[in-house]
Amino acid sequence: MQLAALSAAVLLMASGAFAQENQGFGQKLGAQDVAPPGDQASMGELLSRGYEIKAAVPNGNKFVVFMQKDQSAYACEMQSLTASRCGTLN
């Protein structure tokens, strides 16, 4: 039940991120793709760069969300509904 609720929340956040115009978050259209320092990023940054959510699994009282774009993959730890930290898997 908790997984379904979190999955719904993540999907709503993801669809909202695509629907919003750039208001100081992420990169502007046409900007050069710059990798975050230390191969870390937030989930919002990855969504704005075209990464897709592939899976979400519970990890204690938090969730780990796996995101992928082409041959690049990240694992993101959801710290709260609005905060996450992601690290590259490859």
Coordinates of C-alpha atoms in Angstrom, one line a residue:
M1 CA 0.0 0.0 0.0
Q2 CA 2.8 2.4 0.9
L3 CA 4.6 1.6 -2.4
A4 CA 1.5 2.4 -4.4
A5 CA 1.1 5.7 -2.6
L6 CA 4.8 6.7 -3.1
S7 CA 4.7 5.6 -6.7
A8 CA 1.7 7.8 -7.3
A9 CA 3.4 10.7 -5.6
V10 CA 6.6 10.3 -7.7
L11 CA 4.6 10.1 -10.9
L12 CA 2.7 13.2 -10.0
M13 CA 5.9 15.0 -9.2
A14 CA 7.5 13.9 -12.5
S15 CA 4.5 14.9 -14.6
G16 CA 4.4 18.3 -12.8
A17 CA 8.1 18.8 -13.5
F18 CA 7.5 18.4 -17.2
A19 CA 4.5 20.7 -17.3
Q20 CA 6.2 23.6 -15.5
E21 CA 8.2 26.2 -17.4
N22 CA 11.8 26.8 -16.3
Q23 CA 11.6 29.2 -13.3
G24 CA 15.2 29.0 -12.1
F25 CA 15.2 25.2 -11.8
G26 CA 17.2 23.0 -14.1
Q27 CA 18.6 24.0 -17.4
K28 CA 17.1 26.2 -20.1
L29 CA 16.3 24.7 -23.5
G30 CA 19.3 24.7 -25.7
A31 CA 21.8 24.9 -22.8
Q32 CA 24.7 22.6 -22.9
D33 CA 24.3 19.5 -20.7
V34 CA 26.7 19.8 -17.8
A35 CA 27.3 16.8 -15.4
P36 CA 26.9 17.7 -11.7
P37 CA 30.0 17.7 -9.6
G38 CA 31.0 14.2 -8.3
D39 CA 28.3 12.5 -10.5
Q40 CA 25.6 13.5 -8.1
A41 CA 22.3 15.2 -8.9
S42 CA 18.8 15.7 -7.6
M43 CA 15.8 13.9 -9.0
G44 CA 14.4 17.1 -10.5
E45 CA 17.7 17.7 -12.4
L46 CA 17.6 14.2 -13.8
L47 CA 14.0 14.5 -14.9
S48 CA 14.7 17.8 -16.6
R49 CA 17.6 16.2 -18.5
G50 CA 15.3 13.4 -19.9
Y51 CA 15.9 10.6 -17.4
E52 CA 13.0 8.2 -16.8
I53 CA 11.9 6.5 -13.6
K54 CA 12.4 2.7 -14.1
A55 CA 11.7 1.4 -10.6
A56 CA 11.2 2.3 -6.9
V57 CA 11.9 0.1 -4.0
P58 CA 11.5 0.6 -0.2
N59 CA 14.6 0.9 1.9
G60 CA 13.6 1.2 5.5
N61 CA 11.5 4.3 5.9
K62 CA 12.8 5.8 2.6
F63 CA 12.6 4.8 -1.0
V64 CA 15.2 4.3 -3.7
V65 CA 14.2 5.3 -7.2
F66 CA 16.2 4.0 -10.2
M67 CA 16.3 6.3 -13.2
Q68 CA 17.8 5.7 -16.7
K69 CA 18.5 7.5 -19.9
D70 CA 20.1 5.6 -22.7
Q71 CA 23.1 3.8 -21.2
S72 CA 23.3 6.1 -18.1
A73 CA 21.6 5.2 -14.8
Y74 CA 21.2 6.8 -11.4
A75 CA 19.9 5.6 -8.0
C76 CA 18.1 8.3 -6.0
E77 CA 17.3 8.2 -2.3
M78 CA 14.1 10.0 -1.5
Q79 CA 14.8 11.9 1.7
S80 CA 11.3 13.5 1.6
L81 CA 8.7 14.3 -1.0
T82 CA 10.7 17.3 -2.1
A83 CA 14.3 16.3 -1.4
S84 CA 16.3 13.6 -3.0
R85 CA 20.0 12.8 -3.7
C86 CA 21.1 10.7 -6.6
G87 CA 24.3 9.0 -7.5
T88 CA 25.5 7.5 -10.8
L89 CA 25.4 3.7 -11.1
N90 CA 27.8 3.5 -14.1

